[in-house]
Amino acid sequence: MDININQIRIPKLFRTSTPNQKKINKVKEFYIKNGCLNKPIVILSNKTIQIRKLKMWTF
């Protein structure tokens, strides 16, 4: 499963928060079923993602 880095966007508000597990599962289920995300993802100019948030994309 590849995701183009240009499609990822993380708003400043969300960089320091941990997503609700129910929301993570909903996104995973949608991706598994449809092969794409239903909303854009964002990474800011520093291009960093916290490791704990990467786990939501580990299948």
PDB file of N, CA and C in Angstrom:
ATOM      1  N   MET A   1       0.835  -1.174   0.000  1.00  0.00           N
ATOM      2  CA  MET A   1       0.000   0.000   0.000  1.00  0.00           C
ATOM      3  C   MET A   1       0.880   1.237   0.000  1.00  0.00           C
ATOM      4  N   ASP A   2       0.802   2.014  -1.046  1.00  0.00           N
ATOM      5  CA  ASP A   2       1.591   3.236  -1.149  1.00  0.00           C
ATOM      6  C   ASP A   2       0.672   4.442  -1.090  1.00  0.00           C
ATOM      7  N   ILE A   3       1.124   5.462  -0.405  1.00  0.00           N
ATOM      8  CA  ILE A   3       0.426   6.739  -0.362  1.00  0.00           C
ATOM      9  C   ILE A   3       1.418   7.803  -0.799  1.00  0.00           C
ATOM     10  N   ASN A   4       1.041   8.583  -1.785  1.00  0.00           N
ATOM     11  CA  ASN A   4       1.887   9.657  -2.276  1.00  0.00           C
ATOM     12  C   ASN A   4       2.073  10.695  -1.172  1.00  0.00           C
ATOM     13  N   ILE A   5       3.318  11.003  -0.844  1.00  0.00           N
ATOM     14  CA  ILE A   5       3.627  11.957   0.225  1.00  0.00           C
ATOM     15  C   ILE A   5       2.999  13.326  -0.042  1.00  0.00           C
ATOM     16  N   ASN A   6       2.770  13.658  -1.298  1.00  0.00           N
ATOM     17  CA  ASN A   6       2.158  14.939  -1.645  1.00  0.00           C
ATOM     18  C   ASN A   6       0.692  15.016  -1.237  1.00  0.00           C
ATOM     19  N   GLN A   7       0.074  13.880  -0.937  1.00  0.00           N
ATOM     20  CA  GLN A   7      -1.327  13.861  -0.523  1.00  0.00           C
ATOM     21  C   GLN A   7      -1.490  14.023   0.989  1.00  0.00           C
ATOM     22  N   ILE A   8      -0.398  14.046   1.734  1.00  0.00           N
ATOM     23  CA  ILE A   8      -0.475  14.048   3.189  1.00  0.00           C
ATOM     24  C   ILE A   8      -0.343  15.459   3.750  1.00  0.00           C
ATOM     25  N   ARG A   9      -1.312  15.865   4.567  1.00  0.00           N
ATOM     26  CA  ARG A   9      -1.311  17.181   5.218  1.00  0.00           C
ATOM     27  C   ARG A   9      -1.779  16.991   6.661  1.00  0.00           C
ATOM     28  N   ILE A  10      -1.003  17.447   7.641  1.00  0.00           N
ATOM     29  CA  ILE A  10      -1.387  17.372   9.048  1.00  0.00           C
ATOM     30  C   ILE A  10      -1.499  18.790   9.592  1.00  0.00           C
ATOM     31  N   PRO A  11      -2.707  19.250   9.878  1.00  0.00           N
ATOM     32  CA  PRO A  11      -2.868  20.594  10.427  1.00  0.00           C
ATOM     33  C   PRO A  11      -2.157  20.720  11.779  1.00  0.00           C
ATOM     34  N   LYS A  12      -1.666  21.909  12.079  1.00  0.00           N
ATOM     35  CA  LYS A  12      -0.927  22.160  13.317  1.00  0.00           C
ATOM     36  C   LYS A  12      -1.700  21.681  14.547  1.00  0.00           C
ATOM     37  N   LEU A  13      -2.997  21.874  14.565  1.00  0.00           N
ATOM     38  CA  LEU A  13      -3.841  21.476  15.685  1.00  0.00           C
ATOM     39  C   LEU A  13      -3.712  19.986  16.003  1.00  0.00           C
ATOM     40  N   PHE A  14      -3.546  19.154  14.982  1.00  0.00           N
ATOM     41  CA  PHE A  14      -3.516  17.708  15.171  1.00  0.00           C
ATOM     42  C   PHE A  14      -2.127  17.131  15.412  1.00  0.00           C
ATOM     43  N   ARG A  15      -1.072  17.915  15.201  1.00  0.00           N
ATOM     44  CA  ARG A  15       0.282  17.387  15.367  1.00  0.00           C
ATOM     45  C   ARG A  15       0.606  16.986  16.796  1.00  0.00           C
ATOM     46  N   THR A  16      -0.044  17.597  17.768  1.00  0.00           N
ATOM     47  CA  THR A  16       0.264  17.304  19.164  1.00  0.00           C
ATOM     48  C   THR A  16      -0.813  16.476  19.854  1.00  0.00           C
ATOM     49  N   SER A  17      -1.815  16.045  19.113  1.00  0.00           N
ATOM     50  CA  SER A  17      -2.887  15.260  19.720  1.00  0.00           C
ATOM     51  C   SER A  17      -2.830  13.808  19.242  1.00  0.00           C
ATOM     52  N   THR A  18      -3.477  12.937  19.990  1.00  0.00           N
ATOM     53  CA  THR A  18      -3.559  11.531  19.617  1.00  0.00           C
ATOM     54  C   THR A  18      -4.982  11.249  19.151  1.00  0.00           C
ATOM     55  N   PRO A  19      -5.155  10.673  17.965  1.00  0.00           N
ATOM     56  CA  PRO A  19      -6.505  10.418  17.462  1.00  0.00           C
ATOM     57  C   PRO A  19      -7.224   9.345  18.275  1.00  0.00           C
ATOM     58  N   ASN A  20      -8.522   9.445  18.315  1.00  0.00           N
ATOM     59  CA  ASN A  20      -9.375   8.471  18.977  1.00  0.00           C
ATOM     60  C   ASN A  20      -9.272   7.131  18.248  1.00  0.00           C
ATOM     61  N   GLN A  21      -9.133   6.041  18.984  1.00  0.00           N
ATOM     62  CA  GLN A  21      -8.967   4.719  18.367  1.00  0.00           C
ATOM     63  C   GLN A  21     -10.142   4.367  17.452  1.00  0.00           C
ATOM     64  N   LYS A  22     -11.349   4.784  17.810  1.00  0.00           N
ATOM     65  CA  LYS A  22     -12.527   4.516  16.976  1.00  0.00           C
ATOM     66  C   LYS A  22     -12.380   5.198  15.610  1.00  0.00           C
ATOM     67  N   LYS A  23     -11.869   6.423  15.610  1.00  0.00           N
ATOM     68  CA  LYS A  23     -11.656   7.144  14.352  1.00  0.00           C
ATOM     69  C   LYS A  23     -10.563   6.471  13.524  1.00  0.00           C
ATOM     70  N   ILE A  24      -9.504   6.021  14.182  1.00  0.00           N
ATOM     71  CA  ILE A  24      -8.423   5.326  13.480  1.00  0.00           C
ATOM     72  C   ILE A  24      -8.967   4.078  12.798  1.00  0.00           C
ATOM     73  N   ASN A  25      -9.752   3.301  13.522  1.00  0.00           N
ATOM     74  CA  ASN A  25     -10.323   2.075  12.965  1.00  0.00           C
ATOM     75  C   ASN A  25     -11.240   2.367  11.787  1.00  0.00           C
ATOM     76  N   LYS A  26     -12.004   3.444  11.876  1.00  0.00           N
ATOM     77  CA  LYS A  26     -12.908   3.822  10.788  1.00  0.00           C
ATOM     78  C   LYS A  26     -12.117   4.147   9.514  1.00  0.00           C
ATOM     79  N   VAL A  27     -11.016   4.882   9.677  1.00  0.00           N
ATOM     80  CA  VAL A  27     -10.175   5.225   8.529  1.00  0.00           C
ATOM     81  C   VAL A  27      -9.536   3.971   7.941  1.00  0.00           C
ATOM     82  N   LYS A  28      -9.030   3.088   8.792  1.00  0.00           N
ATOM     83  CA  LYS A  28      -8.428   1.832   8.322  1.00  0.00           C
ATOM     84  C   LYS A  28      -9.430   1.010   7.526  1.00  0.00           C
ATOM     85  N   GLU A  29     -10.637   0.855   8.078  1.00  0.00           N
ATOM     86  CA  GLU A  29     -11.673   0.068   7.412  1.00  0.00           C
ATOM     87  C   GLU A  29     -12.019   0.652   6.047  1.00  0.00           C
ATOM     88  N   PHE A  30     -12.149   1.977   5.973  1.00  0.00           N
ATOM     89  CA  PHE A  30     -12.453   2.621   4.699  1.00  0.00           C
ATOM     90  C   PHE A  30     -11.337   2.353   3.693  1.00  0.00           C
ATOM     91  N   TYR A  31     -10.079   2.498   4.145  1.00  0.00           N
ATOM     92  CA  TYR A  31      -8.940   2.297   3.248  1.00  0.00           C
ATOM     93  C   TYR A  31      -8.868   0.856   2.758  1.00  0.00           C
ATOM     94  N   ILE A  32      -9.062  -0.090   3.654  1.00  0.00           N
ATOM     95  CA  ILE A  32      -9.013  -1.504   3.267  1.00  0.00           C
ATOM     96  C   ILE A  32     -10.114  -1.815   2.260  1.00  0.00           C
ATOM     97  N   LYS A  33     -11.295  -1.280   2.481  1.00  0.00           N
ATOM     98  CA  LYS A  33     -12.438  -1.549   1.599  1.00  0.00           C
ATOM     99  C   LYS A  33     -12.302  -0.861   0.242  1.00  0.00           C
ATOM    100  N   ASN A  34     -11.807   0.387   0.234  1.00  0.00           N
ATOM    101  CA  ASN A  34     -11.819   1.200  -0.983  1.00  0.00           C
ATOM    102  C   ASN A  34     -10.455   1.409  -1.631  1.00  0.00           C
ATOM    103  N   GLY A  35      -9.373   1.108  -0.918  1.00  0.00           N
ATOM    104  CA  GLY A  35      -8.037   1.285  -1.483  1.00  0.00           C
ATOM    105  C   GLY A  35      -7.586   2.729  -1.555  1.00  0.00           C
ATOM    106  N   CYS A  36      -8.311   3.619  -0.895  1.00  0.00           N
ATOM    107  CA  CYS A  36      -7.942   5.034  -0.870  1.00  0.00           C
ATOM    108  C   CYS A  36      -8.497   5.656   0.405  1.00  0.00           C
ATOM    109  N   LEU A  37      -8.088   6.875   0.683  1.00  0.00           N
ATOM    110  CA  LEU A  37      -8.593   7.592   1.849  1.00  0.00           C
ATOM    111  C   LEU A  37      -9.789   8.434   1.441  1.00  0.00           C
ATOM    112  N   ASN A  38     -10.721   8.638   2.363  1.00  0.00           N
ATOM    113  CA  ASN A  38     -11.890   9.457   2.037  1.00  0.00           C
ATOM    114  C   ASN A  38     -11.671  10.934   2.348  1.00  0.00           C
ATOM    115  N   LYS A  39     -10.536  11.252   2.969  1.00  0.00           N
ATOM    116  CA  LYS A  39     -10.180  12.637   3.283  1.00  0.00           C
ATOM    117  C   LYS A  39      -8.687  12.817   3.021  1.00  0.00           C
ATOM    118  N   PRO A  40      -8.258  14.026   2.662  1.00  0.00           N
ATOM    119  CA  PRO A  40      -6.821  14.244   2.456  1.00  0.00           C
ATOM    120  C   PRO A  40      -6.046  14.181   3.768  1.00  0.00           C
ATOM    121  N   ILE A  41      -4.775  13.810   3.680  1.00  0.00           N
ATOM    122  CA  ILE A  41      -3.864  13.794   4.824  1.00  0.00           C
ATOM    123  C   ILE A  41      -2.828  14.881   4.576  1.00  0.00           C
ATOM    124  N   VAL A  42      -2.359  15.524   5.648  1.00  0.00           N
ATOM    125  CA  VAL A  42      -1.439  16.656   5.501  1.00  0.00           C
ATOM    126  C   VAL A  42      -0.185  16.471   6.355  1.00  0.00           C
ATOM    127  N   ILE A  43       0.993  16.747   5.767  1.00  0.00           N
ATOM    128  CA  ILE A  43       2.244  16.847   6.521  1.00  0.00           C
ATOM    129  C   ILE A  43       2.766  18.257   6.283  1.00  0.00           C
ATOM    130  N   LEU A  44       3.134  18.939   7.361  1.00  0.00           N
ATOM    131  CA  LEU A  44       3.639  20.303   7.229  1.00  0.00           C
ATOM    132  C   LEU A  44       5.061  20.311   6.690  1.00  0.00           C
ATOM    133  N   SER A  45       5.611  21.493   6.496  1.00  0.00           N
ATOM    134  CA  SER A  45       6.913  21.638   5.852  1.00  0.00           C
ATOM    135  C   SER A  45       8.049  20.904   6.549  1.00  0.00           C
ATOM    136  N   ASN A  46       7.918  20.608   7.858  1.00  0.00           N
ATOM    137  CA  ASN A  46       8.992  19.867   8.518  1.00  0.00           C
ATOM    138  C   ASN A  46       8.947  18.376   8.176  1.00  0.00           C
ATOM    139  N   LYS A  47       7.895  17.942   7.512  1.00  0.00           N
ATOM    140  CA  LYS A  47       7.729  16.576   7.000  1.00  0.00           C
ATOM    141  C   LYS A  47       7.956  15.499   8.059  1.00  0.00           C
ATOM    142  N   THR A  48       7.500  15.747   9.278  1.00  0.00           N
ATOM    143  CA  THR A  48       7.634  14.752  10.334  1.00  0.00           C
ATOM    144  C   THR A  48       6.273  14.209  10.748  1.00  0.00           C
ATOM    145  N   ILE A  49       6.260  12.950  11.122  1.00  0.00           N
ATOM    146  CA  ILE A  49       5.079  12.294  11.671  1.00  0.00           C
ATOM    147  C   ILE A  49       5.538  11.582  12.933  1.00  0.00           C
ATOM    148  N   GLN A  50       4.794  11.718  13.990  1.00  0.00           N
ATOM    149  CA  GLN A  50       5.150  11.029  15.220  1.00  0.00           C
ATOM    150  C   GLN A  50       4.978   9.529  15.017  1.00  0.00           C
ATOM    151  N   ILE A  51       5.932   8.761  15.483  1.00  0.00           N
ATOM    152  CA  ILE A  51       5.926   7.315  15.296  1.00  0.00           C
ATOM    153  C   ILE A  51       4.633   6.678  15.773  1.00  0.00           C
ATOM    154  N   ARG A  52       4.118   7.096  16.920  1.00  0.00           N
ATOM    155  CA  ARG A  52       2.898   6.479  17.434  1.00  0.00           C
ATOM    156  C   ARG A  52       1.725   6.647  16.479  1.00  0.00           C
ATOM    157  N   LYS A  53       1.720   7.718  15.676  1.00  0.00           N
ATOM    158  CA  LYS A  53       0.641   7.917  14.716  1.00  0.00           C
ATOM    159  C   LYS A  53       0.836   7.077  13.464  1.00  0.00           C
ATOM    160  N   LEU A  54       2.050   6.684  13.185  1.00  0.00           N
ATOM    161  CA  LEU A  54       2.282   5.826  12.027  1.00  0.00           C
ATOM    162  C   LEU A  54       1.646   4.461  12.211  1.00  0.00           C
ATOM    163  N   LYS A  55       1.505   4.033  13.446  1.00  0.00           N
ATOM    164  CA  LYS A  55       0.938   2.718  13.707  1.00  0.00           C
ATOM    165  C   LYS A  55      -0.455   2.564  13.117  1.00  0.00           C
ATOM    166  N   MET A  56      -1.179   3.658  12.977  1.00  0.00           N
ATOM    167  CA  MET A  56      -2.516   3.554  12.411  1.00  0.00           C
ATOM    168  C   MET A  56      -2.478   3.108  10.952  1.00  0.00           C
ATOM    169  N   TRP A  57      -1.326   3.211  10.293  1.00  0.00           N
ATOM    170  CA  TRP A  57      -1.219   2.799   8.893  1.00  0.00           C
ATOM    171  C   TRP A  57      -0.525   1.458   8.755  1.00  0.00           C
ATOM    172  N   THR A  58      -0.236   0.805   9.864  1.00  0.00           N
ATOM    173  CA  THR A  58       0.403  -0.501   9.820  1.00  0.00           C
ATOM    174  C   THR A  58      -0.675  -1.570   9.797  1.00  0.00           C
ATOM    175  N   PHE A  59      -0.735  -2.332   8.722  1.00  0.00           N
ATOM    176  CA  PHE A  59      -1.765  -3.364   8.592  1.00  0.00           C
ATOM    177  C   PHE A  59      -1.152  -4.729   8.741  1.00  0.00           C
TER     178      PHE A  59
END
